[in-house]
Short mmCIF file of C-alpha atoms and ligand atoms in Angstrom, two decimals:
data_model
loop_
_atom_site.label_atom_id
_atom_site.label_comp_id
_atom_site.label_asym_id
_atom_site.label_seq_id
_atom_site.Cartn_x
_atom_site.Cartn_y
_atom_site.Cartn_z
CA UNK A 161 48.02 25.39 169.33
CA UNK A 162 50.35 22.41 170.27
CA UNK A 163 51.84 20.91 166.70
CA UNK A 164 54.52 18.12 166.25
CA UNK A 165 57.72 19.09 163.92
CA UNK A 166 56.13 17.11 161.48
CA UNK A 167 52.05 18.62 161.46
CA UNK A 168 51.22 21.46 158.22
CA UNK A 169 49.54 23.82 161.10
CA UNK A 170 48.07 25.36 158.21
CA UNK A 171 46.17 22.57 156.36
CA UNK A 172 42.32 22.62 157.41
CA UNK A 173 40.80 19.86 158.20
CA UNK A 174 38.11 18.69 156.70
CA UNK A 175 34.87 19.15 158.31
CA UNK A 176 31.02 18.12 158.62
CA UNK A 177 27.90 19.94 159.55
CA UNK A 178 25.17 18.40 161.51
CA UNK A 179 22.40 21.64 162.08
CA UNK A 180 22.02 24.36 162.10
CA UNK A 181 20.39 26.84 163.94
CA UNK A 182 19.15 30.60 163.37
CA UNK A 183 20.09 32.75 166.47
CA UNK A 184 19.05 36.74 165.37
CA UNK A 185 18.82 37.72 161.67
CA UNK A 186 22.00 37.38 160.14
CA UNK A 187 22.57 34.77 163.13
CA UNK A 188 23.15 31.35 163.16
CA UNK A 189 25.21 29.28 164.61
CA UNK A 190 26.77 25.80 162.73
CA UNK A 191 27.41 22.84 164.68
CA UNK A 192 30.01 20.62 163.62
CA UNK A 193 32.68 18.27 163.52
CA UNK A 194 36.19 17.06 161.94
CA UNK A 195 35.82 14.29 159.79
CA UNK A 196 38.23 12.79 161.51
CA UNK A 197 37.96 11.88 164.30
CA UNK A 198 40.70 11.80 166.46
CA UNK A 199 40.89 15.62 164.80
CA UNK A 200 38.45 16.56 166.67
CA UNK A 201 38.74 14.96 170.39
CA UNK A 202 42.47 17.28 169.19
CA UNK A 203 41.24 19.72 167.90
CA UNK A 204 39.25 19.82 171.52
CA UNK A 205 41.86 20.08 174.51
CA UNK A 206 41.18 24.29 172.24
CA UNK A 207 41.15 26.93 175.54
CA UNK A 208 37.84 29.45 176.46
CA UNK A 209 38.81 32.90 174.27
CA UNK A 210 40.56 31.40 171.16
CA UNK A 211 39.59 30.86 168.01
CA UNK A 212 39.89 29.41 164.53
CA UNK A 213 39.68 29.33 160.87
CA UNK A 214 37.29 28.28 158.94
CA UNK A 215 37.57 27.11 155.40
CA UNK A 216 34.87 27.68 152.44
CA UNK A 217 35.59 25.77 149.60
CA UNK A 218 36.96 28.08 146.59
CA UNK A 219 35.73 31.30 148.26
CA UNK A 220 38.26 32.05 150.42
CA UNK A 221 39.24 31.47 155.00
CA UNK A 222 37.35 33.83 157.92
CA UNK A 223 38.29 33.12 161.14
CA UNK A 224 35.87 32.15 163.74
CA UNK A 225 35.94 32.42 167.51
CA UNK A 226 34.24 29.47 169.71
CA UNK A 227 31.93 29.54 171.51
CA UNK A 228 31.36 26.62 172.95
CA UNK A 229 33.05 25.16 176.00
CA UNK A 230 35.75 22.89 175.28
CA UNK A 231 34.06 19.96 177.61
CA UNK A 232 30.66 20.38 175.44
CA UNK A 233 29.71 17.71 173.73
CA UNK A 234 29.25 19.25 169.56
CA UNK A 235 31.40 22.23 167.88
CA UNK A 236 30.46 25.13 166.41
CA UNK A 237 30.36 28.32 165.60
CA UNK A 238 28.25 31.28 165.47
CA UNK A 239 28.00 33.05 162.62
CA UNK A 240 26.86 36.72 161.33
CA UNK A 241 26.71 37.30 158.22
CA UNK A 242 29.04 39.76 156.92
CA UNK A 243 31.06 39.15 153.78
CA UNK A 244 31.80 36.80 150.95
CA UNK A 245 33.05 33.87 152.93
CA UNK A 246 30.21 33.68 155.62
CA UNK A 247 27.66 34.36 153.39
CA UNK A 248 29.10 31.47 152.02
CA UNK A 249 28.25 29.49 155.83
CA UNK A 250 24.96 30.85 155.18
CA UNK A 251 23.96 28.80 152.67
CA UNK A 252 25.41 25.58 153.50
CA UNK A 253 23.26 22.66 154.95
CA UNK A 254 23.76 20.04 157.39
CA UNK A 255 25.71 17.18 155.31
CA UNK A 256 27.53 20.39 153.72
CA UNK A 257 31.58 20.11 153.98
CA UNK A 258 33.60 22.72 154.70
CA UNK A 259 36.74 23.19 156.42
CA UNK A 260 37.68 24.34 160.04
CA UNK A 261 42.06 24.66 161.41
CA UNK A 262 43.96 25.73 164.62
CA UNK A 263 42.54 26.08 167.35
CA UNK A 264 44.47 29.57 167.12
CA UNK A 265 45.31 32.79 169.67
CA UNK A 266 45.70 32.81 173.33
CA UNK A 267 42.32 31.91 174.99
CA UNK A 268 41.75 33.27 178.21
CA UNK A 269 43.68 32.36 181.59
CA UNK A 270 40.60 30.99 183.45
CA UNK A 271 42.66 29.14 186.60
CA UNK A 272 43.98 32.78 187.03
CA UNK A 273 41.15 33.77 188.52
CA UNK A 274 40.68 30.95 190.46
CA UNK A 275 38.88 32.48 194.11
CA UNK A 276 37.68 35.21 192.23
CA UNK A 277 34.46 37.18 191.34
CA UNK A 278 33.35 37.09 187.43
CA UNK A 279 31.56 39.66 185.25
CA UNK A 280 30.64 39.63 181.84
CA UNK A 281 29.32 42.63 179.89
CA UNK A 282 29.27 42.04 176.07
CA UNK A 283 26.57 44.08 173.36
CA UNK A 284 24.93 41.71 171.29
CA UNK A 285 26.34 39.25 169.07
CA UNK A 286 30.30 39.88 171.80
CA UNK A 287 28.13 36.99 173.62
CA UNK A 288 29.78 34.86 171.12
CA UNK A 289 33.90 34.98 172.34
CA UNK A 290 32.47 35.10 176.30
CA UNK A 291 30.12 32.39 175.97
CA UNK A 292 33.09 29.79 175.79
CA UNK A 293 34.15 31.47 179.39
CA UNK A 294 30.70 32.22 180.73
CA UNK A 295 30.16 28.28 180.50
CA UNK A 296 33.48 26.97 181.64
CA UNK A 297 33.18 29.08 184.58
CA UNK A 298 29.83 27.37 185.60
CA UNK A 299 31.13 23.79 185.09
CA UNK A 300 33.60 24.64 187.76
CA UNK A 301 32.05 26.93 189.09
CA UNK A 302 33.17 26.34 192.99
CA UNK A 303 36.29 27.62 191.69
CA UNK A 304 34.54 30.82 191.76
CA UNK A 305 32.85 33.96 193.42
CA UNK A 306 29.87 35.00 192.04
CA UNK A 307 28.86 34.94 188.77
CA UNK A 308 26.79 38.21 187.02
CA UNK A 309 26.10 38.23 182.28
CA UNK A 310 25.01 42.19 181.54
CA UNK A 311 23.85 41.38 178.08
CA UNK A 312 22.39 44.21 176.21
CA UNK A 313 21.47 44.28 172.30
CA UNK A 314 19.65 47.20 170.14
CA UNK A 315 16.00 45.28 170.21
CA UNK A 316 14.63 41.80 172.23
CA UNK A 317 14.79 39.80 169.24
CA UNK A 318 18.16 40.67 168.63
CA UNK A 319 20.01 39.87 172.45
CA UNK A 320 21.70 36.54 171.88
CA UNK A 321 21.58 32.61 173.21
CA UNK A 322 18.33 33.90 175.56
CA UNK A 323 17.42 30.32 175.78
CA UNK A 324 20.89 29.56 177.49
CA UNK A 325 21.29 32.49 179.72
CA UNK A 326 17.53 31.89 181.09
CA UNK A 327 18.80 28.19 182.28
CA UNK A 328 22.67 30.04 183.69
CA UNK A 329 20.58 32.30 185.91
CA UNK A 330 19.24 28.86 187.59
CA UNK A 331 22.76 28.50 188.74
CA UNK A 332 23.23 29.65 192.35
CA UNK A 333 25.12 32.56 192.32
CA UNK A 334 24.73 33.22 189.08
CA UNK A 335 23.02 36.42 188.20
CA UNK A 336 22.04 37.70 184.06
CA UNK A 337 21.25 40.71 183.41
CA UNK A 338 19.46 42.06 179.91
CA UNK A 339 19.06 44.82 178.36
CA UNK A 340 17.91 47.02 174.70
CA UNK A 341 17.95 49.76 173.33
CA UNK A 342 14.57 49.92 172.22
CA UNK A 343 11.70 47.96 173.58
CA UNK A 344 9.29 46.38 171.62
CA UNK A 345 6.00 44.68 172.32
CA UNK A 346 5.64 42.09 175.47
CA UNK A 347 9.26 43.32 176.41
CA UNK A 348 9.25 44.71 179.53
CA UNK A 349 13.61 43.97 180.41
CA UNK A 350 15.01 47.08 181.53
CA UNK A 351 16.29 49.82 178.11
CA UNK A 352 18.93 51.49 177.88
CA UNK A 353 22.83 50.40 177.50
CA UNK A 354 24.38 47.95 178.98
CA UNK A 355 26.28 50.71 181.53
CA UNK A 356 22.88 51.44 182.78
CA UNK A 357 22.63 47.66 184.55
CA UNK A 358 25.22 48.52 186.37
CA UNK A 359 23.50 51.08 188.59
CA UNK A 360 19.95 49.05 188.49
CA UNK A 361 18.20 48.78 192.08
CA UNK A 362 19.54 45.51 193.36
CA UNK A 363 22.60 45.38 191.42
CA UNK A 364 25.93 45.17 192.86
CA UNK A 365 29.11 44.89 191.20
CA UNK A 366 31.72 44.07 193.73
CA UNK A 367 35.39 45.88 192.16
CA UNK A 368 37.76 43.95 194.39
CA UNK A 369 38.28 41.14 193.98
CA UNK A 370 36.84 40.68 190.51
CA UNK A 371 37.57 40.41 186.51
CA UNK A 372 35.11 42.40 184.18
CA UNK A 373 35.12 40.76 180.98
CA UNK A 374 34.39 43.13 177.97
CA UNK A 375 32.87 42.24 174.37
CA UNK A 376 30.80 44.21 172.32
CA UNK A 377 31.34 46.72 169.28
CA UNK A 378 33.54 49.48 169.57
CA UNK A 379 31.22 52.27 171.47
CA UNK A 380 30.07 50.02 173.50
CA UNK A 381 33.82 48.80 175.17
CA UNK A 382 34.57 52.61 175.16
CA UNK A 383 30.96 53.56 176.92
CA UNK A 384 31.53 50.20 179.50
CA UNK A 385 34.96 50.67 180.55
CA UNK A 386 34.06 54.13 180.92
CA UNK A 387 32.02 53.32 183.42
CA UNK A 388 34.46 50.38 184.86
CA UNK A 389 37.25 52.46 185.93
CA UNK A 390 34.65 55.44 187.26
CA UNK A 391 33.70 52.60 189.70
CA UNK A 392 36.77 51.17 190.76
CA UNK A 393 37.15 48.96 187.82
CA UNK A 394 41.68 48.91 187.25
CA UNK A 395 42.85 47.86 184.00
CA UNK A 396 44.60 45.11 184.59
CA UNK A 397 40.98 43.96 185.30
CA UNK A 398 39.61 44.15 182.66
CA UNK A 399 40.49 41.77 180.08
CA UNK A 400 38.38 41.35 176.00
CA UNK A 401 39.26 39.66 172.97
CA UNK A 402 40.52 42.11 170.45
CA UNK A 403 39.06 40.97 166.40
CA UNK A 404 41.88 41.68 163.67
CA UNK A 405 41.82 40.47 160.34
CA UNK A 406 43.49 36.87 160.31
CA UNK A 407 45.03 35.81 157.79
CA UNK A 408 47.35 32.92 158.79
CA UNK A 409 46.76 32.81 162.71
CA UNK A 410 49.76 31.94 163.63
CA UNK A 411 52.31 34.78 163.88
CA UNK A 412 54.13 35.09 159.98
CA UNK A 413 52.39 37.38 157.93
CA UNK A 414 51.79 40.37 159.85
CA UNK A 415 48.58 41.30 158.98
CA UNK A 416 46.71 41.13 162.44
CA UNK A 417 49.86 43.07 163.79
CA UNK A 418 49.41 46.01 166.36
CA UNK A 419 52.11 47.58 167.47
CA UNK A 420 54.51 44.85 169.30
CA UNK A 421 51.52 42.47 169.42
CA UNK A 422 50.04 39.68 166.98
CA UNK A 423 46.69 39.38 167.74
CA UNK A 424 46.80 36.43 166.58
CA UNK A 425 48.77 34.86 168.81
CA UNK A 426 49.87 36.99 171.68
CA UNK A 427 46.09 37.82 171.76
CA UNK A 428 42.99 38.13 170.97
CA UNK A 429 42.97 37.91 174.47
CA UNK A 430 43.66 40.92 175.62
CA UNK A 431 43.55 43.28 178.84
CA UNK A 432 43.04 46.53 178.94
CA UNK A 433 45.73 47.77 180.18
CA UNK A 434 47.43 46.39 177.11
CA UNK A 435 45.52 47.08 175.50
CA UNK A 436 45.67 50.91 176.41
CA UNK A 437 49.68 49.99 176.17
CA UNK A 438 49.35 49.61 172.92
CA UNK A 439 47.79 52.44 171.61
CA UNK A 440 45.33 50.37 170.04
CA UNK A 441 42.13 53.11 169.01
CA UNK A 442 39.14 51.19 169.99
S1 LIG B 205 46.69 36.61 161.31
FE1 LIG B 205 48.84 36.24 159.90
S2 LIG B 205 50.31 37.54 161.47
FE2 LIG B 205 48.80 37.18 163.21
#
């Protein structure tokens, strides 16, 4: 986060909702912009993997990852309705106002991955925090080797950003592999956990010179990590974003501490090596 000495880093800035798109049941994408055009310009310097705090007037505040790439025209959040704040956001309509502060956190060091293969593994809404990295990587396609995206959900209707996935796989050197736990009428793709895609005929996941991005529910995360380590990945080759209840977002309140790390400042992006050293049980 860049802040001048006089800027109040806690102050939410008002924003207006432009449009709302339902992605899957209980998950909507909210396209928004700051009321102040200068704020909008300043905010768009965020890095993939950073997050922001979203305020609903009279209700409260919650942390939200930033799924757009910084170079995309629109800013948006994709939010699952899980509590009172997210429920309040889900009630809003185009033209309504809320507030945003941030961006916060470290983000993915994408420049450090130049020249490498990128493997994205996302379970369910775990694709939301990875979307920014995927779009950023595609915008700098010549900087990376192969790009593979593995995405799984419980049912076909719960796969995230499906039209985007089909768009992304049209880029040369990019593969998208989808799976569901339970098939439904019309589904002819893979059935099984997301890790089952690694062993699919025709799929080869390179281990050398590769970074694996893994996000999803804890059970999926544990199994995918086990699979990747068995394939020969080193813990430092695996990166993820940790979810914690952030309050201040700037390393002051201590709500997000794991061991000696403040997830809001030192994270939310960590390598699996760092996560294991923190003693985090996920
Ligand atoms: S959210 Fe307050 S220290 Fe991290």
